[in-house]
XYZ file of C-alpha atoms in Angstrom:
655
model
C 40.992 -44.376 -14.370
C 38.075 -47.609 -15.442
C 37.267 -47.940 -11.965
C 36.193 -44.104 -10.885
C 34.527 -44.065 -14.277
C 32.300 -46.958 -14.272
C 31.614 -45.957 -9.912
C 30.523 -42.582 -11.730
C 28.336 -44.225 -14.796
C 26.765 -46.775 -11.489
C 26.225 -43.665 -9.734
C 24.649 -41.527 -12.942
C 22.478 -44.873 -13.798
C 19.773 -42.740 -11.161
C 18.596 -39.922 -13.208
C 18.123 -36.528 -10.070
C 16.097 -34.608 -11.163
C 16.686 -31.248 -9.175
C 18.793 -28.495 -10.655
C 22.049 -29.242 -8.913
C 25.168 -29.086 -11.518
C 26.975 -31.067 -9.719
C 26.251 -34.845 -10.313
C 27.269 -37.897 -11.607
C 26.746 -37.708 -15.057
C 27.680 -33.847 -15.033
C 31.701 -35.625 -13.609
C 31.830 -38.385 -16.215
C 31.126 -35.427 -19.359
C 34.557 -33.264 -17.698
C 36.233 -36.573 -17.656
C 35.742 -36.650 -21.956
C 35.040 -33.254 -23.073
C 37.209 -33.829 -25.691
C 37.900 -30.239 -26.245
C 39.710 -29.063 -21.810
C 39.384 -33.436 -20.153
C 39.087 -32.810 -16.276
C 42.060 -35.749 -16.032
C 45.710 -37.436 -17.217
C 45.185 -39.884 -18.909
C 45.741 -38.878 -22.669
C 43.093 -39.420 -25.419
C 43.388 -43.563 -26.237
C 42.823 -44.421 -22.539
C 39.628 -42.416 -22.046
C 38.140 -44.417 -25.458
C 39.039 -47.419 -23.954
C 36.835 -46.218 -20.882
C 33.821 -44.763 -22.918
C 33.737 -47.639 -25.351
C 33.828 -49.861 -22.333
C 31.240 -47.726 -20.799
C 29.315 -48.272 -23.899
C 29.386 -52.552 -23.081
C 28.281 -52.423 -19.280
C 26.400 -49.034 -18.758
C 24.804 -47.887 -22.187
C 22.803 -45.215 -21.581
C 25.098 -42.768 -19.564
C 28.546 -43.368 -22.779
C 25.424 -42.861 -25.168
C 24.898 -39.633 -22.704
C 28.510 -38.461 -22.755
C 28.565 -39.125 -26.807
C 26.233 -36.968 -27.848
C 27.089 -34.096 -24.378
C 30.343 -33.909 -26.607
C 28.430 -33.529 -30.008
C 27.670 -29.856 -29.080
C 28.537 -27.140 -30.396
C 26.779 -23.885 -29.304
C 27.643 -22.699 -25.824
C 30.348 -25.008 -24.518
C 31.373 -24.298 -21.011
C 33.362 -25.770 -19.348
C 35.115 -26.217 -15.801
C 38.222 -27.475 -13.928
C 37.635 -29.601 -11.722
C 39.482 -30.328 -7.689
C 42.419 -31.494 -7.551
C 43.915 -34.787 -4.618
C 46.262 -31.957 -2.203
C 48.380 -35.103 -1.177
C 49.632 -35.896 -5.017
C 50.852 -33.959 -7.776
C 50.491 -36.264 -10.704
C 46.913 -34.903 -11.899
C 48.638 -30.845 -11.974
C 49.909 -29.807 -15.246
C 47.011 -31.697 -16.341
C 42.479 -30.812 -17.108
C 44.069 -27.290 -19.349
C 42.317 -26.779 -22.253
C 44.011 -28.776 -25.714
C 45.916 -26.637 -28.083
C 46.321 -29.693 -30.921
C 43.091 -28.650 -32.376
C 43.954 -32.198 -33.960
C 43.796 -34.021 -31.256
C 40.406 -32.604 -30.710
C 38.780 -33.656 -34.005
C 40.499 -37.163 -33.862
C 39.221 -38.078 -30.132
C 35.345 -36.875 -31.622
C 34.895 -38.294 -34.724
C 36.349 -41.143 -33.052
C 33.442 -40.834 -30.233
C 30.570 -40.688 -33.838
C 32.077 -43.658 -35.139
C 30.627 -45.503 -31.548
C 28.327 -43.978 -32.678
C 27.220 -44.264 -35.401
C 28.301 -48.368 -34.928
C 26.258 -48.826 -31.864
C 26.124 -52.045 -30.766
C 22.287 -51.604 -29.455
C 18.951 -50.939 -31.653
C 18.511 -47.867 -32.052
C 15.542 -46.419 -30.370
C 13.459 -43.229 -31.113
C 14.101 -40.507 -28.452
C 17.912 -41.453 -30.065
C 17.007 -41.036 -33.247
C 15.472 -38.094 -32.250
C 18.457 -36.890 -30.447
C 20.347 -38.247 -34.008
C 18.682 -35.853 -35.792
C 18.981 -33.666 -33.147
C 22.384 -32.462 -33.653
C 22.593 -33.580 -37.773
C 23.917 -30.179 -37.577
C 27.285 -30.887 -35.539
C 28.931 -32.938 -37.971
C 29.953 -34.115 -41.329
C 28.514 -35.141 -44.297
C 30.380 -38.528 -44.180
C 28.997 -38.484 -40.246
C 25.401 -37.233 -41.976
C 24.868 -39.710 -44.506
C 25.030 -42.138 -41.656
C 22.943 -41.246 -39.718
C 20.223 -41.307 -42.499
C 21.118 -45.155 -43.606
C 20.652 -45.556 -39.778
C 17.239 -43.564 -39.880
C 16.488 -46.044 -42.981
C 16.873 -49.518 -42.229
C 15.066 -48.232 -38.530
C 11.857 -47.858 -40.477
C 10.027 -51.216 -40.996
C 10.548 -52.741 -37.730
C 8.708 -49.678 -35.797
C 5.027 -48.835 -35.686
C 3.373 -46.220 -36.351
C 3.715 -43.728 -33.598
C 7.464 -44.494 -32.984
C 7.502 -42.912 -36.739
C 5.509 -40.153 -36.186
C 7.621 -39.112 -33.378
C 10.989 -39.839 -35.661
C 8.477 -37.809 -37.897
C 7.702 -35.118 -36.265
C 11.463 -34.012 -34.767
C 12.569 -34.106 -38.968
C 10.441 -31.890 -39.950
C 10.370 -28.911 -36.657
C 14.246 -29.294 -36.818
C 15.759 -30.249 -40.188
C 11.961 -28.838 -42.292
C 11.287 -26.049 -40.518
C 12.190 -22.100 -41.721
C 14.283 -21.913 -38.820
C 16.260 -25.060 -39.151
C 16.734 -23.880 -42.895
C 18.546 -20.435 -41.230
C 20.515 -22.080 -39.714
C 21.168 -24.765 -42.659
C 21.722 -22.261 -44.780
C 24.076 -20.290 -42.359
C 26.740 -23.620 -42.229
C 26.913 -23.936 -45.895
C 24.893 -27.877 -46.161
C 21.825 -27.085 -47.705
C 20.809 -29.297 -50.621
C 21.898 -32.213 -49.225
C 20.398 -31.888 -45.705
C 17.298 -31.132 -47.700
C 16.701 -33.800 -50.344
C 17.587 -36.397 -47.446
C 15.165 -35.077 -44.165
C 12.505 -35.474 -47.421
C 13.240 -38.461 -48.704
C 13.256 -39.835 -45.044
C 10.039 -37.171 -43.892
C 8.474 -39.293 -46.412
C 9.723 -42.778 -45.189
C 8.403 -41.934 -42.356
C 5.403 -41.369 -42.887
C 2.510 -43.016 -40.396
C -0.260 -44.653 -42.194
C -2.769 -44.642 -38.782
C -4.970 -41.236 -39.235
C -5.162 -40.209 -36.147
C -0.518 -40.357 -36.665
C -1.022 -39.070 -38.915
C -2.149 -35.660 -38.114
C -1.050 -35.416 -34.367
C 1.259 -32.528 -35.299
C -1.458 -29.796 -35.979
C -2.414 -30.509 -32.324
C 1.028 -31.269 -30.200
C 1.648 -27.940 -28.834
C -1.174 -24.771 -29.713
C 1.866 -23.095 -31.485
C 2.587 -25.161 -35.188
C 5.957 -24.489 -36.557
C 5.564 -24.962 -40.336
C 7.950 -26.102 -42.569
C 9.514 -24.489 -44.671
C 8.592 -25.582 -48.189
C 4.924 -25.071 -46.197
C 5.523 -21.036 -46.037
C 4.946 -19.911 -49.137
C 6.165 -16.020 -48.480
C 9.114 -15.790 -45.548
C 7.439 -12.192 -44.248
C 3.956 -13.473 -44.528
C 1.491 -12.283 -42.485
C 0.925 -13.447 -38.765
C -2.977 -13.691 -40.144
C -2.811 -15.465 -43.193
C -0.228 -17.637 -41.808
C -2.459 -18.620 -37.984
C -5.559 -18.530 -41.177
C -3.730 -21.451 -42.716
C -2.875 -23.016 -39.587
C -7.072 -22.499 -38.854
C -7.881 -24.166 -42.564
C -5.170 -27.647 -42.149
C -6.608 -28.101 -38.567
C -10.208 -27.964 -39.758
C -9.513 -30.744 -42.716
C -7.224 -33.094 -40.333
C -10.219 -32.813 -37.619
C -13.113 -33.488 -40.101
C -11.005 -36.919 -41.447
C -9.909 -37.904 -38.780
C -13.763 -37.799 -36.844
C -14.883 -39.300 -40.671
C -12.616 -41.673 -39.427
C -12.966 -42.347 -36.394
C -15.898 -40.763 -34.767
C -16.155 -39.234 -31.676
C -13.427 -42.010 -30.014
C -11.087 -40.921 -32.353
C -10.746 -37.109 -32.417
C -10.455 -37.441 -28.460
C -7.753 -39.499 -29.274
C -6.456 -36.710 -31.433
C -6.222 -34.120 -28.257
C -5.518 -36.727 -26.119
C -1.678 -36.950 -27.962
C -1.188 -32.953 -27.917
C -1.721 -29.913 -26.246
C -4.149 -27.728 -28.002
C -7.444 -30.092 -26.915
C -9.288 -26.752 -26.346
C -8.363 -24.857 -29.553
C -10.472 -28.978 -31.263
C -13.691 -28.254 -29.607
C -13.060 -24.784 -30.725
C -13.199 -25.569 -34.244
C -15.214 -28.714 -34.425
C -18.449 -26.534 -32.766
C -17.480 -24.049 -34.723
C -16.369 -25.867 -38.185
C -17.339 -29.220 -38.491
C -20.349 -30.500 -36.535
C -23.361 -29.338 -36.915
C -24.941 -26.768 -33.415
C -27.801 -30.292 -33.639
C -24.476 -32.552 -33.249
C -22.747 -30.162 -30.639
C -24.266 -31.163 -27.868
C -23.387 -35.735 -28.908
C -20.385 -33.688 -28.557
C -20.709 -32.743 -25.043
C -22.723 -36.437 -24.299
C -20.073 -38.085 -25.585
C -16.626 -36.560 -23.664
C -18.913 -36.565 -20.172
C -19.572 -40.694 -20.752
C -16.517 -41.638 -18.944
C -16.509 -45.420 -20.510
C -14.611 -43.765 -23.687
C -10.780 -44.098 -24.524
C -8.705 -40.533 -23.279
C -7.332 -38.799 -20.259
C -10.223 -37.244 -18.049
C -8.511 -33.170 -18.427
C -7.985 -33.599 -22.725
C -11.874 -34.049 -22.730
C -13.055 -31.424 -20.509
C -11.074 -28.968 -22.681
C -12.632 -29.971 -25.683
C -16.160 -29.411 -24.238
C -14.396 -26.262 -22.513
C -14.116 -24.850 -26.020
C -17.023 -25.867 -27.365
C -19.461 -24.099 -25.378
C -16.695 -20.953 -25.296
C -17.526 -21.105 -29.519
C -21.154 -21.059 -29.049
C -21.339 -16.318 -29.173
C -24.486 -16.382 -28.166
C -25.932 -17.301 -25.260
C -30.031 -18.261 -26.185
C -27.644 -20.788 -28.882
C -25.298 -21.586 -26.344
C -27.866 -23.025 -23.710
C -29.650 -24.696 -26.004
C -26.712 -26.749 -26.420
C -26.407 -27.651 -23.364
C -29.472 -27.887 -22.545
C -29.622 -30.965 -24.892
C -26.581 -32.566 -23.259
C -27.549 -32.197 -19.818
C -30.658 -35.607 -21.067
C -29.497 -38.987 -19.812
C -26.888 -37.181 -17.533
C -26.462 -37.840 -13.644
C -26.541 -35.710 -12.071
C -22.866 -35.222 -10.818
C -21.491 -35.668 -14.986
C -25.119 -31.996 -14.996
C -22.853 -30.193 -12.067
C -18.849 -31.041 -14.017
C -21.013 -30.013 -17.806
C -21.930 -26.719 -15.861
C -18.856 -26.295 -14.307
C -16.987 -26.359 -17.672
C -19.252 -23.884 -18.976
C -18.935 -20.083 -19.119
C -18.598 -17.908 -15.885
C -21.860 -16.540 -17.116
C -25.754 -16.138 -16.100
C -27.384 -18.111 -18.324
C -24.840 -20.901 -16.772
C -26.172 -19.999 -13.230
C -29.873 -19.238 -14.341
C -29.302 -23.973 -14.580
C -27.392 -24.013 -11.971
C -31.213 -23.191 -10.323
C -33.153 -25.492 -12.113
C -31.019 -28.309 -9.399
C -31.199 -29.247 -6.387
C -29.844 -27.692 -3.172
C -27.080 -30.245 -3.231
C -25.728 -29.812 -7.101
C -26.461 -25.835 -6.640
C -23.462 -26.387 -3.967
C -21.190 -28.292 -4.865
C -21.333 -26.383 -8.514
C -20.419 -22.651 -6.295
C -17.967 -25.084 -3.656
C -15.893 -25.550 -7.634
C -17.056 -23.422 -9.738
C -13.497 -21.652 -11.335
C -14.607 -18.401 -12.511
C -13.395 -16.360 -15.925
C -11.858 -13.294 -16.163
C -15.181 -11.087 -16.029
C -15.025 -8.071 -18.384
C -18.795 -8.333 -19.044
C -21.517 -5.923 -18.274
C -21.641 -4.261 -15.056
C -24.793 -5.809 -13.468
C -23.564 -9.238 -14.173
C -19.612 -8.993 -12.642
C -22.007 -7.562 -9.459
C -24.677 -10.285 -9.153
C -21.108 -12.940 -9.947
C -19.755 -11.363 -6.848
C -23.271 -11.601 -4.900
C -23.242 -15.731 -5.754
C -19.856 -16.091 -5.192
C -19.561 -14.530 -1.294
C -22.534 -16.326 -0.295
C -20.799 -20.174 -1.337
C -18.026 -17.800 1.577
C -15.344 -18.066 -1.938
C -13.837 -14.641 -2.102
C -10.626 -15.165 -3.321
C -12.305 -16.499 -6.565
C -14.363 -13.561 -6.369
C -11.491 -10.700 -6.906
C -9.557 -12.986 -9.045
C -12.957 -13.127 -11.323
C -13.705 -9.627 -11.572
C -9.649 -8.299 -10.859
C -9.479 -6.373 -14.911
C -12.222 -4.497 -14.497
C -12.655 -3.388 -11.347
C -13.752 0.354 -11.514
C -17.249 -1.388 -12.490
C -17.964 -2.244 -9.595
C -19.897 -0.859 -7.309
C -17.247 0.343 -4.073
C -19.157 -0.762 -1.698
C -19.310 -3.874 -3.432
C -16.423 -4.056 -3.566
C -15.758 -3.174 -0.092
C -17.588 -6.694 1.506
C -15.488 -8.055 -1.033
C -11.963 -7.358 0.895
C -14.066 -7.202 3.713
C -14.724 -11.104 3.441
C -11.349 -11.622 2.215
C -9.796 -11.163 5.212
C -11.805 -14.478 7.337
C -12.503 -17.538 6.503
C -13.637 -18.780 3.288
C -14.106 -21.930 1.037
C -11.397 -20.970 -1.270
C -8.382 -23.218 -2.113
C -5.284 -22.219 -0.092
C -2.937 -20.715 -2.457
C -5.454 -21.310 -5.501
C -5.968 -17.322 -6.211
C -3.231 -15.834 -5.928
C -3.660 -11.233 -5.346
C -1.634 -9.458 -6.784
C -0.662 -5.956 -5.386
C -2.044 -3.754 -8.284
C -4.837 -5.101 -8.272
C -5.809 -4.228 -4.234
C -4.183 -0.905 -4.794
C -7.121 -0.164 -7.637
C -9.660 -1.215 -5.114
C -8.509 0.428 -2.508
C -8.609 3.063 -4.048
C -11.831 2.417 -5.762
C -12.907 2.454 -2.443
C -11.519 5.817 -1.315
C -13.382 7.549 -4.027
C -16.766 6.012 -2.734
C -18.341 8.797 -0.068
C -20.376 6.488 1.966
C -18.476 4.514 3.736
C -17.469 5.753 6.276
C -12.822 6.733 7.131
C -13.068 4.478 9.704
C -14.216 1.479 8.152
C -11.483 3.665 4.848
C -9.887 3.350 7.821
C -9.676 -0.635 9.641
C -10.023 -2.608 5.613
C -6.336 -0.413 5.134
C -5.085 -1.664 8.463
C -6.226 -5.448 7.938
C -3.691 -4.986 3.745
C -1.320 -2.767 5.771
C 1.098 -6.220 4.973
C 0.458 -5.270 1.328
C -0.213 -1.567 1.057
C 2.825 -0.960 2.817
C 5.972 0.531 0.333
C 7.390 2.868 1.662
C 10.240 2.360 -1.164
C 8.108 3.207 -3.632
C 5.802 6.340 -2.046
C 5.149 8.341 -4.561
C 3.385 5.896 -6.178
C 2.432 3.643 -4.475
C -1.879 4.117 -3.319
C -0.322 4.396 1.234
C -2.805 4.425 3.427
C -4.310 7.455 2.733
C -7.645 7.166 5.761
C -5.894 4.840 7.862
C -3.257 7.890 8.752
C -6.545 10.198 9.418
C -7.634 7.899 11.392
C -4.609 8.172 13.525
C -3.845 11.954 13.707
C -8.041 12.052 14.603
C -7.346 8.446 17.392
C -3.433 8.643 18.706
C -4.456 6.347 20.651
C -4.204 3.980 17.545
C -0.082 5.183 17.360
C 0.179 4.016 20.569
C -1.209 0.608 20.577
C 1.101 0.409 17.431
C 4.542 1.115 19.298
C 3.576 -0.410 22.553
C 3.036 -3.467 19.564
C 6.031 -2.992 18.212
C 8.414 -2.115 21.528
C 8.789 -3.129 24.922
C 9.127 -1.181 27.875
C 11.718 0.492 28.591
C 11.852 0.223 32.824
C 11.512 -3.557 32.675
C 7.457 -3.626 33.615
C 4.676 -4.316 32.498
C 2.204 -2.973 30.287
C -1.374 -3.268 32.530
C -3.512 -5.927 30.747
C -6.170 -4.253 28.534
C -1.857 -3.627 26.670
C -1.859 -6.666 26.541
C -2.339 -9.288 23.397
C -1.571 -13.358 22.924
C 1.434 -14.429 22.660
C 0.707 -16.528 19.424
C -0.733 -12.998 17.920
C 2.292 -11.074 19.319
C 4.151 -11.462 16.057
C 1.742 -10.935 13.346
C 0.501 -8.309 15.489
C 3.908 -6.809 15.714
C 4.793 -6.536 11.886
C 1.517 -4.777 11.330
C 2.383 -2.300 14.157
C 5.466 -1.931 12.808
C 4.972 -1.061 9.488
C 1.414 1.126 10.470
C 4.370 3.446 11.784
C 7.127 3.090 9.604
C 3.693 4.051 6.936
C 2.881 7.195 7.741
C 3.091 9.690 5.559
C 0.226 12.651 6.785
C 1.664 14.619 9.112
C -0.857 14.960 11.999
C -2.614 18.992 12.925
C -4.898 19.702 10.103
C -7.477 21.328 10.069
C -11.183 20.908 8.802
C -10.077 22.424 5.515
C -6.453 20.765 5.539
C -4.628 23.236 6.466
C -2.045 22.267 9.689
C -1.997 24.263 12.665
C 0.572 23.495 15.432
C -1.431 24.114 18.274
C -3.200 21.466 16.947
C -0.030 18.905 16.201
C 1.656 19.603 19.663
C -1.804 19.213 20.686
C -1.503 15.404 18.749
C 1.975 14.902 19.926
C 1.705 15.330 24.196
C -1.568 12.832 23.932
C 0.841 9.940 22.135
C 4.046 10.683 24.475
C 1.860 11.263 27.181
C 0.643 7.574 26.525
C 3.554 5.890 25.711
C 5.894 8.047 28.752
C 3.290 5.775 31.075
C 3.685 2.400 29.460
C 7.769 3.009 29.653
C 8.955 4.138 26.433
C 8.569 7.953 26.465
C 12.294 7.516 24.115
C 11.153 4.808 21.833
C 7.248 7.009 21.055
C 10.117 10.353 20.573
C 12.471 8.535 17.609
C 8.980 7.614 16.360
C 7.684 11.272 15.915
C 10.657 11.859 14.799
C 9.908 9.809 11.877
C 6.761 10.591 11.179
C 7.483 14.653 11.543
C 10.827 14.079 9.656
C 8.716 13.676 6.450
C 7.411 17.538 6.561
C 6.876 19.246 4.177
C 9.443 23.543 3.963
C 8.708 26.139 5.290
C 7.506 29.438 3.654
C 10.350 30.854 4.049
C 12.046 27.985 2.599
C 13.755 26.004 4.955
C 13.351 22.235 6.341
C 10.690 20.963 8.440
C 7.628 23.549 8.327
C 7.423 26.392 10.707
C 4.263 24.403 12.673
C 7.229 21.188 12.964
C 9.706 23.526 14.336
C 7.421 25.146 16.895
C 6.122 21.183 17.865
C 10.087 20.231 18.504
C 11.753 23.640 20.245
C 9.236 22.832 22.255
C 10.353 19.399 22.945
C 13.933 19.744 22.837
C 14.015 15.736 22.680
C 16.779 14.379 21.895
C 15.204 10.875 20.977
C 13.547 12.495 18.654
C 16.190 14.632 16.527
C 17.732 10.814 16.097
C 14.060 10.030 14.316
C 14.178 12.738 12.558
C 17.808 12.299 10.918
C 17.049 8.654 10.891
C 13.886 8.403 8.754
C 15.716 11.586 5.663
C 18.480 8.711 5.682
C 16.389 6.234 5.307
C 13.659 8.982 2.629
C 17.068 9.000 0.275
C 15.641 4.613 -0.284
C 18.391 1.980 -1.432
C 22.173 4.394 -1.573
C 26.092 3.000 -1.894
C 28.975 4.114 -2.461
C 30.970 4.007 -4.781
C 35.339 4.958 -5.103
C 34.310 8.159 -5.455
C 31.258 9.951 -3.475
C 28.274 10.516 -5.258
C 25.952 13.625 -4.749
C 23.386 10.931 -2.632
C 26.352 9.828 -0.488
C 26.982 12.766 1.391
C 23.967 14.494 3.151
C 22.998 16.428 1.663
C 21.952 20.709 3.222
C 19.295 20.916 0.209
C 16.455 18.920 -0.598
C 15.088 18.109 -4.342
C 13.934 20.903 -4.746
C 16.973 23.156 -3.626
C 15.939 25.179 -1.033
C 17.665 24.615 2.297
C 17.635 22.185 5.291
C 17.861 22.784 8.994
C 20.883 20.682 10.091
C 19.660 17.914 13.218
C 22.336 16.712 14.467
C 21.763 19.668 17.012
C 18.896 21.358 18.343
C 17.028 22.300 15.733
C 15.781 25.526 18.414
C 19.453 27.174 17.328
C 18.161 26.973 13.531
C 21.540 26.524 11.896
C 21.879 25.868 8.239
């Protein structure tokens, strides 16, 4: 066993940051699992091996020992036993003797608390996190270790461990957990003493906990009432943050504020509170200019967030414009562009951009990240026009997607058309969701100035998104494309040619051929057009389905496809389309007009296509032990009407 453990430990020193479960460290944890060890060695031998690992591979041994202290959600898996030896059989099962488990676990805890190497900050944080998994004796030893460690720790290390104690043992959630376990008073007193002893001297470390995350986990002592409202709690946290920012700004100036922002994930909140609560309106431009200066310490991202937060805290456009213009003085051309990119995406900012040189204007519009716009209609329209001029249609759509109903349909049509062509938008930066696209198409569909052909061609361009046969009742679909195909049956023929091969093995005429590199893409679109159509062809100007119109449309498709060697394929596709017919006036499905056409043609392939269409219209089905209503093809429709039997020619009218 020692050789295997050392080999696995050597492999475990290289951390694997993937989601695989079968790793060397997982194998080691299974071998030393206190309640179900996957080894034939007894507890004494396992303890000797783990002690040897602590000497040669201390990081790995520490991880193994801490894993055994986890008392929540423990799961054990069996290891594979060799087939050529029988010495592994009879071992690896859960240990029934609880005394043996407790004895081995106490030995591991004693080894952790008597660690022969110096404790790091991360190690102490892990001990504090598992404070509730040990008894009072070992808990007292942990606090003693922390007090012994404090004199030699740096200020930042103290702040890190102090924050871990605050959120682990002093928070409201931790208090409830400790109260449930029954170890409240002793833990509270020891934790409070260690928390006070770890108080950092540096003012940044002192207040960093308020800005480590956007949501501040307060301690139980800071909460006067557990049922306090969210608004009161937020106001209390805001006042604590304002006081902290004031203290840091007074002691360290802007450099200290930038350092504070760099240590957490609430830089935007710091900028917001600085501009609104701490600084005067005259000093806000100084803050912005200082954040744009490269000589100052701190990362660029946190300082950019400070600028964003500060500018967005100014509600009045004129006041914000004055602040930006004042901050622009003395900045280089590149810094001015960067400042305007961090400003709110509004008309007041665009007017400042218009005053720049052509090169700077192009740089701004090429990289500006638009906000979600819910402003007046004119400003939204202007944003779309400007971004279209910059060849960034996806960015424009992302900016207005929450208020598409307020956009002029013709402008929305231009925007969606531009999104189908090449643009300067970065790949994957602005993913477009299907719901927003459907909303945009619903707005365009109501426009009376756009022609049917324009709407239909746009729907065909987005058929990959609009094709949702499993949601025909709720989805937008392709209504205008349906009408266009009804008026132009040659488009239906073209979809069949793109999707299916000839049955006679011949070659298509040159005008029907497509380039090899586009064949797969166009074939997929043709298939989705055939499957996505839901409107029955043959309607007159009053919207009434006429048998003679439907018959003429079907014959035109069949004749064209027969000349192209695809008559049977066309009949199957036509049968699928006709399977969506309504119920006739006599209560029989399909309606009289469709029945008349099918009986005239008497095509077996068309009947087969209709049968497939009816079966597919059921959606997803499954097979259980007892046949359900959806598993046997019903003889009635959802409305309870009679359905003609499509297993035999419909001319027999067997229902």
